[in-house]
CSV table of N, CA and C in Angstrom, one decimal:
chain,number,residue,atom,x,y,z
A,482,UNK,N,0.9,-1.2,0.0
A,482,UNK,CA,-0.1,-0.2,0.0
A,482,UNK,C,1.0,1.2,-0.1
A,483,UNK,N,0.7,2.1,-0.8
A,483,UNK,CA,1.4,3.3,-1.1
A,483,UNK,C,1.2,4.4,0.1
A,484,UNK,N,1.9,5.4,0.2
A,484,UNK,CA,1.8,6.4,1.2
A,484,UNK,C,0.2,7.0,1.1
A,485,UNK,N,-0.4,7.2,0.1
A,485,UNK,CA,-1.7,7.9,0.1
A,485,UNK,C,-2.7,6.7,0.6
A,486,UNK,N,-2.6,5.5,0.3
A,486,UNK,CA,-3.2,4.4,0.7
A,486,UNK,C,-3.2,4.2,2.3
A,487,UNK,N,-1.9,4.4,2.7
A,487,UNK,CA,-1.8,4.2,4.3
A,487,UNK,C,-2.6,5.5,4.8
A,488,UNK,N,-2.3,6.8,4.2
A,488,UNK,CA,-3.0,7.8,4.9
A,488,UNK,C,-4.6,7.7,4.9
A,489,UNK,N,-5.2,7.1,3.9
A,489,UNK,CA,-6.6,6.9,3.7
A,489,UNK,C,-6.9,5.9,4.9
A,490,UNK,N,-6.1,4.8,5.0
A,490,UNK,CA,-6.5,3.8,6.2
A,490,UNK,C,-6.4,4.5,7.6
A,491,UNK,N,-5.4,5.5,7.8
A,491,UNK,CA,-5.2,6.2,9.1
A,491,UNK,C,-6.4,6.9,9.2
A,492,UNK,N,-6.8,7.7,8.2
A,492,UNK,CA,-7.9,8.6,8.3
A,492,UNK,C,-9.4,7.7,8.7
A,493,UNK,N,-9.6,6.6,8.0
A,493,UNK,CA,-10.7,5.8,8.2
A,493,UNK,C,-10.5,5.0,9.6
A,494,UNK,N,-9.3,4.6,10.0
A,494,UNK,CA,-9.1,4.1,11.3
A,494,UNK,C,-9.6,5.2,12.4
A,495,UNK,N,-9.0,6.5,12.2
A,495,UNK,CA,-9.3,7.6,13.2
A,495,UNK,C,-10.7,7.7,13.4
A,496,UNK,N,-11.4,7.9,12.3
A,496,UNK,CA,-12.9,8.0,12.5
A,496,UNK,C,-13.6,6.9,12.9
A,497,UNK,N,-13.2,5.7,12.5
A,497,UNK,CA,-13.9,4.4,13.0
A,497,UNK,C,-13.7,4.4,14.7
A,498,UNK,N,-12.4,4.7,15.1
A,498,UNK,CA,-12.2,4.7,16.5
A,498,UNK,C,-12.9,5.8,17.3
A,499,UNK,N,-13.0,7.0,16.6
A,499,UNK,CA,-13.7,8.0,17.3
A,499,UNK,C,-15.1,7.7,17.4
A,500,UNK,N,-15.8,7.0,16.4
A,500,UNK,CA,-17.1,6.6,16.5
A,500,UNK,C,-17.4,5.7,17.7
A,501,UNK,N,-16.4,4.6,17.5
A,501,UNK,CA,-16.4,3.6,18.7
A,501,UNK,C,-16.4,4.2,20.0
A,502,UNK,N,-15.4,5.1,20.1
A,502,UNK,CA,-15.2,5.8,21.3
A,502,UNK,C,-16.4,6.7,21.9
A,503,UNK,N,-17.0,7.3,21.0
A,503,UNK,CA,-18.2,8.1,21.3
A,503,UNK,C,-19.3,7.3,21.7
A,504,UNK,N,-19.5,6.3,20.9
A,504,UNK,CA,-20.7,5.3,21.1
A,504,UNK,C,-20.6,4.7,22.6
A,505,UNK,N,-19.4,4.3,22.9
A,505,UNK,CA,-19.2,3.6,24.2
A,505,UNK,C,-19.3,4.6,25.5
A,506,UNK,N,-18.6,5.8,25.2
A,506,UNK,CA,-18.9,6.8,26.2
A,506,UNK,C,-20.3,7.2,26.5
A,507,UNK,N,-21.2,7.1,25.5
A,507,UNK,CA,-22.7,7.5,25.8
A,507,UNK,C,-23.3,6.3,26.8
A,508,UNK,N,-22.7,5.2,26.9
A,508,UNK,CA,-23.1,4.1,27.7
A,508,UNK,C,-22.3,3.9,28.9
A,509,UNK,N,-21.2,4.7,29.0
A,509,UNK,CA,-20.3,4.8,30.1
A,509,UNK,C,-19.4,3.6,30.0
A,510,UNK,N,-19.0,3.1,28.8
A,510,UNK,CA,-17.9,1.9,28.8
A,510,UNK,C,-16.9,2.4,27.9
A,511,UNK,N,-15.8,1.7,28.2
A,511,UNK,CA,-14.4,2.2,27.6
A,511,UNK,C,-14.1,1.4,26.3
A,512,UNK,N,-13.2,1.9,25.5
A,512,UNK,CA,-12.6,1.1,24.3
A,512,UNK,C,-11.2,0.6,24.9
A,513,UNK,N,-10.9,-0.6,24.7
A,513,UNK,CA,-9.8,-1.3,25.2
A,513,UNK,C,-8.6,-1.4,24.1
A,514,UNK,N,-7.4,-1.3,24.6
A,514,UNK,CA,-6.4,-1.4,23.4
A,514,UNK,C,-5.2,-2.3,24.1
A,515,UNK,N,-4.2,-2.6,23.2
A,515,UNK,CA,-3.2,-3.2,23.4
A,515,UNK,C,-1.8,-2.7,22.9
A,516,UNK,N,-0.8,-2.4,23.7
A,516,UNK,CA,0.4,-1.8,23.2
A,516,UNK,C,1.6,-2.1,23.8
A,517,UNK,N,2.6,-2.0,23.1
A,517,UNK,CA,4.0,-2.3,23.8
A,517,UNK,C,4.4,-0.8,24.7
A,518,UNK,N,4.8,-1.1,25.9
A,518,UNK,CA,5.0,-0.1,26.9
A,518,UNK,C,6.0,-0.6,27.8
A,519,UNK,N,7.0,0.0,27.8
A,519,UNK,CA,8.3,-0.1,28.7
A,519,UNK,C,8.7,-1.6,28.5
A,520,UNK,N,8.8,-2.2,27.2
A,520,UNK,CA,9.2,-3.4,26.9
A,520,UNK,C,8.5,-4.5,27.1
A,521,UNK,N,7.1,-4.3,27.4
A,521,UNK,CA,6.1,-5.2,27.6
A,521,UNK,C,4.7,-4.9,27.0
A,522,UNK,N,4.0,-5.9,26.6
A,522,UNK,CA,2.7,-5.9,26.0
A,522,UNK,C,1.8,-5.6,27.1
A,523,UNK,N,1.1,-4.4,27.0
A,523,UNK,CA,0.1,-4.0,28.1
A,523,UNK,C,-1.0,-3.8,27.6
A,524,UNK,N,-2.3,-3.9,28.3
A,524,UNK,CA,-3.6,-3.7,28.1
A,524,UNK,C,-4.1,-2.4,28.7
A,525,UNK,N,-4.9,-1.7,28.0
A,525,UNK,CA,-5.4,-0.4,28.7
A,525,UNK,C,-6.8,0.1,28.2
A,526,UNK,N,-7.1,1.2,28.6
A,526,UNK,CA,-8.4,1.7,28.1
A,526,UNK,C,-8.0,3.2,27.6
A,527,UNK,N,-8.8,3.6,26.6
A,527,UNK,CA,-8.7,4.9,26.1
A,527,UNK,C,-9.6,5.9,26.8
A,528,UNK,N,-9.1,7.0,27.3
A,528,UNK,CA,-9.7,8.0,28.3
A,528,UNK,C,-10.2,9.0,27.4
A,529,UNK,N,-9.4,9.7,26.4
A,529,UNK,CA,-9.8,10.7,25.5
A,529,UNK,C,-8.9,10.8,24.4
A,530,UNK,N,-9.3,11.7,23.6
A,530,UNK,CA,-8.6,12.0,22.2
A,530,UNK,C,-8.1,13.5,22.3
A,531,UNK,N,-7.1,13.9,21.8
A,531,UNK,CA,-6.6,15.3,21.7
A,531,UNK,C,-5.6,15.5,20.6
A,532,UNK,N,-6.0,16.1,19.6
A,532,UNK,CA,-5.0,16.5,18.4
A,532,UNK,C,-4.5,15.2,17.8
A,533,UNK,N,-5.5,14.3,17.6
A,533,UNK,CA,-5.3,13.0,16.9
A,533,UNK,C,-4.5,12.0,17.6
A,534,UNK,N,-4.2,12.2,18.9
A,534,UNK,CA,-3.6,11.2,19.6
A,534,UNK,C,-4.6,10.9,20.9
A,535,UNK,N,-4.4,9.5,21.4
A,535,UNK,CA,-5.6,9.0,22.2
A,535,UNK,C,-4.8,8.9,23.5
A,536,UNK,N,-5.3,9.3,24.7
A,536,UNK,CA,-4.9,9.1,26.0
A,536,UNK,C,-5.3,7.7,26.5
A,537,UNK,N,-4.1,6.9,26.7
A,537,UNK,CA,-4.5,5.5,27.1
A,537,UNK,C,-4.0,5.3,28.5
A,538,UNK,N,-4.9,4.8,29.4
A,538,UNK,CA,-4.3,4.5,30.7
A,538,UNK,C,-4.1,3.0,30.8
A,539,UNK,N,-2.9,2.5,30.9
A,539,UNK,CA,-2.4,1.3,31.0
A,539,UNK,C,-2.8,0.5,32.4
A,540,UNK,N,-3.3,-0.7,32.5
A,540,UNK,CA,-3.6,-1.3,33.7
A,540,UNK,C,-2.3,-1.8,34.4
A,541,UNK,N,-2.3,-1.9,35.7
A,541,UNK,CA,-1.1,-2.5,36.3
A,541,UNK,C,-0.9,-3.7,35.7
A,542,UNK,N,0.4,-4.2,35.7
A,542,UNK,CA,0.7,-5.5,35.2
A,542,UNK,C,2.1,-6.0,35.8
A,543,UNK,N,2.3,-7.3,35.7
A,543,UNK,CA,3.5,-7.9,36.1
A,543,UNK,C,4.5,-8.1,34.9
A,544,UNK,N,5.6,-7.4,35.1
A,544,UNK,CA,6.7,-7.2,34.0
A,544,UNK,C,8.1,-7.9,34.5
A,545,UNK,N,8.3,-9.1,34.0
A,545,UNK,CA,9.7,-9.7,34.5
A,545,UNK,C,9.7,-9.8,35.9
A,546,UNK,N,8.4,-10.2,36.5
A,546,UNK,CA,8.4,-10.5,37.9
A,546,UNK,C,8.1,-9.3,38.8
A,547,UNK,N,8.2,-8.1,38.2
A,547,UNK,CA,7.9,-6.9,38.9
A,547,UNK,C,6.6,-6.1,38.6
A,548,UNK,N,5.8,-5.9,39.6
A,548,UNK,CA,4.6,-5.2,39.4
A,548,UNK,C,4.7,-3.9,38.9
A,549,UNK,N,4.2,-3.5,37.8
A,549,UNK,CA,4.3,-2.3,37.2
A,549,UNK,C,3.1,-1.3,37.4
A,550,UNK,N,3.0,-0.3,37.8
A,550,UNK,CA,1.8,0.4,38.2
A,550,UNK,C,1.1,1.0,37.0
A,551,UNK,N,0.1,1.4,37.1
A,551,UNK,CA,-0.8,2.1,36.1
A,551,UNK,C,0.1,3.2,35.3
A,552,UNK,N,0.0,3.4,34.1
A,552,UNK,CA,0.5,4.4,33.4
A,552,UNK,C,-0.4,5.0,32.4
A,553,UNK,N,0.0,6.4,32.1
A,553,UNK,CA,-0.9,7.0,31.0
A,553,UNK,C,-0.1,7.5,29.9
A,554,UNK,N,-0.4,7.5,28.6
A,554,UNK,CA,0.4,7.9,27.7
A,554,UNK,C,-0.6,8.3,26.6
A,555,UNK,N,-0.3,9.4,25.7
A,555,UNK,CA,-0.9,9.8,24.6
A,555,UNK,C,-0.1,9.0,23.5
A,556,UNK,N,-1.0,8.2,22.6
A,556,UNK,CA,-0.5,7.4,21.7
A,556,UNK,C,-1.2,7.7,20.3
A,557,UNK,N,-0.6,7.6,19.2
A,557,UNK,CA,-1.2,7.5,17.9
A,557,UNK,C,-2.0,6.4,17.6
A,558,UNK,N,-2.7,6.2,16.5
A,558,UNK,CA,-3.3,5.0,16.2
A,558,UNK,C,-2.2,3.8,15.9
A,559,UNK,N,-1.2,4.3,15.2
A,559,UNK,CA,-0.1,3.4,14.7
A,559,UNK,C,0.7,2.6,16.0
A,560,UNK,N,0.5,3.2,17.2
A,560,UNK,CA,1.2,3.0,18.4
A,560,UNK,C,0.5,1.9,19.1
A,561,UNK,N,-0.8,1.7,18.9
A,561,UNK,CA,-1.6,0.6,19.6
A,561,UNK,C,-2.4,-0.2,18.8
A,562,UNK,N,-3.0,-1.3,19.2
A,562,UNK,CA,-4.0,-2.0,18.5
A,562,UNK,C,-5.2,-2.2,19.3
A,563,UNK,N,-6.3,-2.1,18.6
A,563,UNK,CA,-7.7,-2.4,19.4
A,563,UNK,C,-7.6,-3.8,20.0
A,564,UNK,N,-8.1,-3.7,21.2
A,564,UNK,CA,-8.1,-5.0,21.9
A,564,UNK,C,-9.0,-6.0,21.3
A,565,UNK,N,-8.9,-7.3,21.3
A,565,UNK,CA,-9.7,-8.3,20.5
A,565,UNK,C,-11.1,-8.1,21.2
A,566,UNK,N,-11.5,-7.8,22.3
A,566,UNK,CA,-12.8,-7.7,22.9
A,566,UNK,C,-13.5,-6.6,22.1
A,567,UNK,N,-12.8,-5.5,21.5
A,567,UNK,CA,-13.6,-4.5,20.5
A,567,UNK,C,-13.2,-4.4,19.2
A,568,UNK,N,-12.3,-5.5,18.8
A,568,UNK,CA,-11.8,-5.6,17.4
A,568,UNK,C,-13.2,-5.7,16.3
A,569,UNK,N,-14.1,-6.6,16.8
A,569,UNK,CA,-15.1,-6.6,15.8
A,569,UNK,C,-15.9,-5.7,15.6
A,570,UNK,N,-16.4,-4.8,16.5
A,570,UNK,CA,-17.1,-3.6,16.3
A,570,UNK,C,-16.3,-2.6,15.5
A,571,UNK,N,-15.0,-2.3,15.9
A,571,UNK,CA,-14.1,-1.5,15.2
A,571,UNK,C,-13.9,-1.8,13.8
A,572,UNK,N,-13.8,-3.0,13.3
A,572,UNK,CA,-13.9,-3.6,11.9
A,572,UNK,C,-15.2,-3.2,11.3
A,573,UNK,N,-16.3,-3.2,11.9
A,573,UNK,CA,-17.6,-2.8,11.5
A,573,UNK,C,-17.6,-1.4,11.1
A,574,UNK,N,-17.1,-0.7,11.9
A,574,UNK,CA,-17.1,0.9,11.6
A,574,UNK,C,-16.2,1.2,10.4
A,575,UNK,N,-15.1,0.4,10.3
A,575,UNK,CA,-14.2,0.7,9.1
A,575,UNK,C,-14.8,0.3,8.0
A,576,UNK,N,-15.6,-0.9,7.9
A,576,UNK,CA,-16.2,-1.4,6.8
A,576,UNK,C,-17.3,-0.3,6.3
A,577,UNK,N,-18.1,0.2,7.2
A,577,UNK,CA,-19.1,1.0,7.0
A,577,UNK,C,-18.6,2.4,6.3
A,578,UNK,N,-17.4,2.8,6.9
A,578,UNK,CA,-16.8,4.1,6.3
A,578,UNK,C,-16.0,3.8,5.0
A,579,UNK,N,-15.7,2.5,4.7
A,579,UNK,CA,-15.1,2.3,3.4
A,579,UNK,C,-16.1,2.3,2.4
A,580,UNK,N,-17.3,1.7,2.7
A,580,UNK,CA,-18.3,1.7,1.8
A,580,UNK,C,-18.9,3.2,1.5
A,581,UNK,N,-19.0,3.9,2.6
A,581,UNK,CA,-19.5,5.3,2.3
A,581,UNK,C,-18.4,6.1,1.5
A,582,UNK,N,-17.2,5.9,1.7
A,582,UNK,CA,-16.2,6.8,0.9
A,582,UNK,C,-15.5,6.2,-0.3
A,583,UNK,N,-16.2,5.1,-0.8
A,583,UNK,CA,-15.6,4.4,-1.9
A,583,UNK,C,-15.7,5.5,-3.0
A,584,UNK,N,-14.4,5.7,-3.7
A,584,UNK,CA,-14.4,6.5,-4.7
A,584,UNK,C,-14.1,7.9,-4.4
A,585,UNK,N,-14.1,8.3,-3.0
A,585,UNK,CA,-13.8,9.5,-2.5
A,585,UNK,C,-12.4,9.6,-2.2
A,586,UNK,N,-11.9,10.8,-2.7
A,586,UNK,CA,-10.3,10.9,-2.4
A,586,UNK,C,-10.2,11.7,-1.3
A,587,UNK,N,-9.6,11.0,-0.2
A,587,UNK,CA,-9.5,11.5,1.3
A,587,UNK,C,-8.2,12.2,1.2
């Protein structure tokens, strides 16, 4: 995929995540993600978005036998993955957006 194709996917992913985040916020639920943090794969939840970056609060976890406390980081979409519990709904939003914008130059 070329750079324009990757930019298009980034835009679609951003809007799909924004839609999922807003839907979940209405019912007081979170969107869960997975990312590499401090050398370990960590799970967390999205708290908010600002300037195209998402504030993720990572849950406490055991890393190399040491308990690591909660951490918050602003991450771009390329720095985390949607957690498997939310992946299906996220993919549905992406598919809907792709259908809506087929043939539109983003």
